Structure formats: structure tokens, C-alpha cells
Short mmCIF file of C-alpha atoms in Angstrom, two decimals:
data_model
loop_
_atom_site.label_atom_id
_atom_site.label_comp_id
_atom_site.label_asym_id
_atom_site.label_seq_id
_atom_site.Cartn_x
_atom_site.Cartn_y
_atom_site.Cartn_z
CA UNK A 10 82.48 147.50 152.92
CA UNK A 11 85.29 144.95 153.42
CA UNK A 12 88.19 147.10 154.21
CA UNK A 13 91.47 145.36 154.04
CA UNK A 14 91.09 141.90 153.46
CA UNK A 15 94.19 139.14 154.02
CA UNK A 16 93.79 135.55 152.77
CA UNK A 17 94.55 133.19 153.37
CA UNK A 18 93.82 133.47 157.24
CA UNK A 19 95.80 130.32 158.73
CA UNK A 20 98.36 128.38 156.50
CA UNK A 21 101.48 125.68 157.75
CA UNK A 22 104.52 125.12 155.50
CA UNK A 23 107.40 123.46 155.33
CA UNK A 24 110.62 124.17 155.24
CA UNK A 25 111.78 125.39 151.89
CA UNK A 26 108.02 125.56 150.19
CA UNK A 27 107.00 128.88 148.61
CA UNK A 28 103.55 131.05 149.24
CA UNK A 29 102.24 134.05 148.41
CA UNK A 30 99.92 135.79 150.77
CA UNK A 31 97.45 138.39 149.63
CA UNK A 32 96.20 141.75 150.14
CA UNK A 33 93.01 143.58 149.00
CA UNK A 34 91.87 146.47 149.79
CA UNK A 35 88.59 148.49 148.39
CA UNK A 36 89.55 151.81 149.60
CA UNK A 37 90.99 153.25 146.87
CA UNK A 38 94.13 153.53 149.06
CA UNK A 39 97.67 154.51 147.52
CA UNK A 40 99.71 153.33 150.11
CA UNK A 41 100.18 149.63 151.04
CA UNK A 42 102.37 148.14 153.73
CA UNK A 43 103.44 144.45 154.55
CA UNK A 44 104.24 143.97 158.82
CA UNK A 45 105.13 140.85 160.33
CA UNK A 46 103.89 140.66 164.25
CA UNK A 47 105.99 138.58 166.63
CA UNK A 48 105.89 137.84 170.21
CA UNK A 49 107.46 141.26 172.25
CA UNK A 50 108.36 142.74 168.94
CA UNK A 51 106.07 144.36 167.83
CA UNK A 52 105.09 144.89 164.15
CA UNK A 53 107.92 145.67 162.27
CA UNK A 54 107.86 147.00 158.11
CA UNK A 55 108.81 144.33 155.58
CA UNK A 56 107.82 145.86 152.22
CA UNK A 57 105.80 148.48 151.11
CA UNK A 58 104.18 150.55 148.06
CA UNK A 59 103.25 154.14 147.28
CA UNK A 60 101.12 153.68 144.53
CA UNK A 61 100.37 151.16 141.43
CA UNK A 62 103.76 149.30 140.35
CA UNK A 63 105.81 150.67 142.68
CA UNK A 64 107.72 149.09 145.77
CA UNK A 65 110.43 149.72 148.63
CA UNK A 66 111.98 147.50 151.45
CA UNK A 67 110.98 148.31 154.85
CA UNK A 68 112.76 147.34 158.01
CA UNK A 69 112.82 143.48 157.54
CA UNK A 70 113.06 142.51 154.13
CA UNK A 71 115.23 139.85 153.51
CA UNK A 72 113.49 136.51 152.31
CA UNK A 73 110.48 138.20 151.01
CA UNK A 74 109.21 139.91 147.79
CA UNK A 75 106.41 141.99 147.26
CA UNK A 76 103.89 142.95 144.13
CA UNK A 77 101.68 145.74 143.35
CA UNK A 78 100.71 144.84 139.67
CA UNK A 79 97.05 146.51 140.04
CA UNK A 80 96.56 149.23 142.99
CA UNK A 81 94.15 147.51 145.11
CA UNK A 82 96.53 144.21 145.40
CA UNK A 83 99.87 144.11 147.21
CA UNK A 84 101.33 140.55 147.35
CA UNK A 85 103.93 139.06 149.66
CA UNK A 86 106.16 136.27 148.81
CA UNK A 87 108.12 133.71 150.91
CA UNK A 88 110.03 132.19 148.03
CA UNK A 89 111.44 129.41 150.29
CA UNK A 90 110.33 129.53 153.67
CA UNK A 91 112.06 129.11 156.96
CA UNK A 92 111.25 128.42 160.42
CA UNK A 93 112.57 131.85 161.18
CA UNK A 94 109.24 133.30 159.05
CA UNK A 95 107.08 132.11 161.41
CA UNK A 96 104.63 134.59 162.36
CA UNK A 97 101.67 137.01 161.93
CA UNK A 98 101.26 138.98 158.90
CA UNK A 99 99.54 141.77 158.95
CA UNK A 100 99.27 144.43 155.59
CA UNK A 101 97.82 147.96 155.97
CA UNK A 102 96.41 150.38 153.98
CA UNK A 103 95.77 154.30 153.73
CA UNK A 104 95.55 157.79 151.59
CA UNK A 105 97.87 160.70 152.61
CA UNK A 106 97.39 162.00 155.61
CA UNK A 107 95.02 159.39 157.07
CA UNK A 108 95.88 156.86 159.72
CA UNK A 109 96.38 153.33 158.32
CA UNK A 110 93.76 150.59 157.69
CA UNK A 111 94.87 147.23 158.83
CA UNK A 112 93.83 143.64 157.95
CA UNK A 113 93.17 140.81 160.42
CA UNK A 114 96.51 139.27 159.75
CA UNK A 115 97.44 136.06 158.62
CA UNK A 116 98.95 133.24 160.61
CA UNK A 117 101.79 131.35 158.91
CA UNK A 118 103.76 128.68 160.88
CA UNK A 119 106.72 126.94 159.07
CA UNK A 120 107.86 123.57 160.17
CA UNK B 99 116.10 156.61 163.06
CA UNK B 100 113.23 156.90 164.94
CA UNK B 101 112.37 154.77 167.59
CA UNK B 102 109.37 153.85 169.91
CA UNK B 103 109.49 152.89 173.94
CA UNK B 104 106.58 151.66 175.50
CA UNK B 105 107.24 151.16 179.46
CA UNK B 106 105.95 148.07 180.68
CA UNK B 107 105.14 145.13 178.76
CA UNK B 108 102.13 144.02 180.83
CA UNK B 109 99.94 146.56 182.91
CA UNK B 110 97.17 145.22 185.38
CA UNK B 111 94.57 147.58 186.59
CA UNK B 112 91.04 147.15 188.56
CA UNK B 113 88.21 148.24 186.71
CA UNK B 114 87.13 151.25 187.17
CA UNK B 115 90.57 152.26 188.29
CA UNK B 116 92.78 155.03 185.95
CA UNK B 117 94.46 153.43 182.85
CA UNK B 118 98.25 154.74 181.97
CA UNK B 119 99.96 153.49 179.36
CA UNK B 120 103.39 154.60 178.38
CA UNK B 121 105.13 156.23 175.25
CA UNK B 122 108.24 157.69 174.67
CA UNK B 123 109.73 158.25 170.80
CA UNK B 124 112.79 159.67 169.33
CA UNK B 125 112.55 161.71 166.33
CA UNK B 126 114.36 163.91 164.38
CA UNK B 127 111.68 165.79 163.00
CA UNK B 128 108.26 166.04 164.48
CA UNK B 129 106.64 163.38 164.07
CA UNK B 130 102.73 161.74 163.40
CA UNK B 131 101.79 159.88 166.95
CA UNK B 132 99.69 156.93 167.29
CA UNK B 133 97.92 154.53 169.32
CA UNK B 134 96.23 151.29 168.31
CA UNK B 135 94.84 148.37 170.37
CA UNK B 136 94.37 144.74 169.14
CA UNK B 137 92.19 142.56 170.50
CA UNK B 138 93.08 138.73 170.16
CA UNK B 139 93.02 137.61 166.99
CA UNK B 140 92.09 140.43 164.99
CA UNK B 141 94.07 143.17 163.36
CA UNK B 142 95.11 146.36 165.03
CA UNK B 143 92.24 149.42 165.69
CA UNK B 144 92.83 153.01 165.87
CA UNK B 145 92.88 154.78 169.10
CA UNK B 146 93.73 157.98 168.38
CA UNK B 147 96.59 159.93 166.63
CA UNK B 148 98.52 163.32 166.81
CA UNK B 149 98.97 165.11 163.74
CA UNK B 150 100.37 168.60 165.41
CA UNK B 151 96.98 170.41 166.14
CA UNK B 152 96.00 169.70 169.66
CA UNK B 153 97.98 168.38 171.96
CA UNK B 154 95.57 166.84 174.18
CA UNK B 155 94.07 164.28 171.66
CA UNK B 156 90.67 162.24 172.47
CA UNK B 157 90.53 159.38 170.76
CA UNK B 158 87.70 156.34 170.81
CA UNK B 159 86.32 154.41 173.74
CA UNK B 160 87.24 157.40 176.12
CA UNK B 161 90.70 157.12 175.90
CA UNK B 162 93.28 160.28 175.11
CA UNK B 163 96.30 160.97 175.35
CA UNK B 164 98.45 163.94 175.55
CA UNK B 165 101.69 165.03 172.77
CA UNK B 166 104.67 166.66 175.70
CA UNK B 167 107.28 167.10 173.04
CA UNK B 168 109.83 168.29 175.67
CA UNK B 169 109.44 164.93 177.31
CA UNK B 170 108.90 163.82 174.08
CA UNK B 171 105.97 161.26 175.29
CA UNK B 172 102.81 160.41 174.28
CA UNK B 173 101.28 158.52 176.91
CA UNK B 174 97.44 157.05 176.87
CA UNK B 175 95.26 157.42 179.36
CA UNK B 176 91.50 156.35 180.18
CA UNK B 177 89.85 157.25 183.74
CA UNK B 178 87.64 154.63 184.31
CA UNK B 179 88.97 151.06 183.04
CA UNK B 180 86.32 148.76 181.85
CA UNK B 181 86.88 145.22 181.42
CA UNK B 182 86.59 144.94 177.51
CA UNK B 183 89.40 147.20 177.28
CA UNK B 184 91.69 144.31 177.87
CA UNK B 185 93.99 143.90 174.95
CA UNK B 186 97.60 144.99 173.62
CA UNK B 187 97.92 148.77 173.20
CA UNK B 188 100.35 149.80 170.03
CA UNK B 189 102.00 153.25 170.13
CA UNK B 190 103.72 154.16 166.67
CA UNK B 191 105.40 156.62 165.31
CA UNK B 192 105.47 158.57 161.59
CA UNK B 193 107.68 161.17 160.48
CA UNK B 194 106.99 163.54 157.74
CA UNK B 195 108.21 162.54 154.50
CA UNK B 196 109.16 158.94 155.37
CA UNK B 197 106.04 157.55 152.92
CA UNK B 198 103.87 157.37 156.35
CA UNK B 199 105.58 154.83 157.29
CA UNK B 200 105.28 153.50 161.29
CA UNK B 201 107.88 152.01 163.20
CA UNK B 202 105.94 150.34 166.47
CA UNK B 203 107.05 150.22 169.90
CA UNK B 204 106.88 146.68 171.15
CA UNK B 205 103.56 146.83 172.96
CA UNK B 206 101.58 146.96 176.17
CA UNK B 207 99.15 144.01 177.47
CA UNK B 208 96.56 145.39 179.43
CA UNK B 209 94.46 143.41 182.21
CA UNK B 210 91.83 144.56 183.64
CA UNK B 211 90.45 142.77 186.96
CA UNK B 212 87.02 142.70 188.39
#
């Protein structure tokens, strides 16, 4: 039973390169959500999806794009990274009325 | 918009000694409660959460914490602090029809001495 599973774990970029990091989960789970954790901030909401093919901007969405082309996949795009997108990533998981499922997070440092 | 405060960025405690960590939200509707802790490295756990039944909620590893909407706080509390509860404690909030989505406050590093 995997849960909510994040890949890659670790990955370093450089300026202006592009990446798409990847959520799975095998719960079945309609809702997705894409956070990004930095230091005395907290996680904050870039993206997220209420079901299948469907997808909404969250707190902090500018320089990213999301997917959600089959139900238990919600990517995240950095189409040309910046220093500033340094951080932990971190999606989530859940069904109505259920507290959310999180992944271990991916670290992503841009140089 | 609804927003989380969490008093004190770092809180140091002696183990065995009470554990209070602190949560205040603003909401225009009433809202889903939560607490999460993340150890280093890893993703975030659930605590416990308030979903309007009880207001006195237990949650794992013999922590709970109490809904006071006219304080409108939500603080966590454990009795006896044991060393592996050192990590960062989450409080977030949800309000009802907002697609479940939380808004976090900004966390709360807990050390625990021997």
C-alpha cells in the first residue's frame, strides 16, 4: 500500500530548464493538491484538482502548470525554472470528507 | 480569507513536561481544524482534526486538542512530552465548500530536552 508517492525525490536545475514532478496516488482519491514548503512559510496551495481532467490555481500559482490526464496522476510543471522555485514540494491526496494524504515531498533546488 | 496563526515558531519543553502548542484561525464560516506534525525529511502526518462533533478532539500519540470557537483557537496539547515527539507541528484550516482546501499556519518546531 504505497499511498502517495512523489518522484523524483531530490533533483538540481538550472536556471531556465524545465521539469515535471510527479504524483501517484493508489487511493482512489478525487482530490489532488500541489504545496510548496519553505523555510517559516509554511505550505502554501499552488494547484489543485477535484477529479479526472479537471484543475484550479491555488494560492501560488504563477510559474507552474499542473495535469490530471488520468485520476490517479497529478503533474506539476516548472516550465522554466527560477531560483525563486527553490523548495519542497509536497502533493496531497484525499476523498470528501477525509483528512488529506500527503507524499514525502520532493526537494528541488535551482541554481 | 481565512487565515492561520500559530504562536511561537520554536517551543522547547523537558520531557515529561506539558506540551502547548498554539492555534488561532479566522474564518468566515466554520471551519474543518487540523493538526499535522512532520518529522525531518518526510511528509506531513495527521494529528488529529475537528470536523464539528466534539470539541475536545484526541488525536494520535496522546495528543488532543480542544475547538473554543469564541476564542476561535485550536490549540494542541500532550501531558507528558516524550522525546520522539520532536518535530514541526502544522495547524491548518478548511472551510466548507472551498474544495477542502487548507491554508497552513507557518509552523511550530518543537524540542524536547532530556
Amino acid at each position: 500500500n504505497a499511498g502517495v508517492t512523489q518522484t523524483p525525490k531530490f533533483r538540481v536545475l538550472k536556471t531556465g530548464q524545465s521539469m515535471t514532478l510527479l504524483c501517484a496516488q493508489d487511493m482512489n482519491h478525487e482530490y489532488m493538491y500541489w504545496y510548496r514548503q519553505d523555510p517559516g512559510m509554511g505550505l502554501r496551495l499552488i494547484h489543485y484538482s477535484v477529479g479526472e481532467g479537471t484543475t484550479a490555481k491555488g494560492e501560488v500559482p504563477d510559474g507552474y502548470n499542473v495535469s490530471r490526464l488520468k485520476k490517479q496522476n497529478f503533474l506539476l510543471g516548472l516550465e522554466s525554472a527560477a531560483p525563486s522555485q527553490t523548495s519542497v514540494y509536497f502533493c496531497a491526496s484525499m476523498d470528501s470528507n477525509q483528512p488529506q494524504h500527503f507524499g514525502d515531498g520532493t526537494r528541488l533546488s535551482i541554481l | 480569507a481565512q487565515s492561520v496563526t500559530q504562536l511561537g515558531s520554536h517551543v522547547s519543553v523537558s520531557e515529561g513536561a506539558l506540551v502547548l502548542l498554539r492555534c488561532n484561525y479566522s474564518s468566515s464560516v466554520p471551519p474543518y481544524l487540523f493538526w499535522y506534525v512532520q518529522y525531518p525529511n518526510q511528509g506531513l502526518q495527521l494529528l488529529l482534526k475537528y470536523t464539528s462533533a466534539a470539541t475536545l478532539v484526541k488525536g494520535i500519540n496522546g495528543f488532543e486538542a480542544e475547538f473554543k470557537k469564541s476564542e476561535t483557537s485550536f490549540h494542541l496539547t500532550k501531558p507528558s512530552a516524550h522525546m520522539s515527539d520532536a518535530a514541526e507541528y502544522f495547524c491548518a484550516v478548511s472551510e466548507a465548500g472551498s474544495n477542502y482546501k487548507l491554508t497552513f499556519g507557518k509552523g511550530t518546531l518543537l524540542t524536547v530536552n532530556p
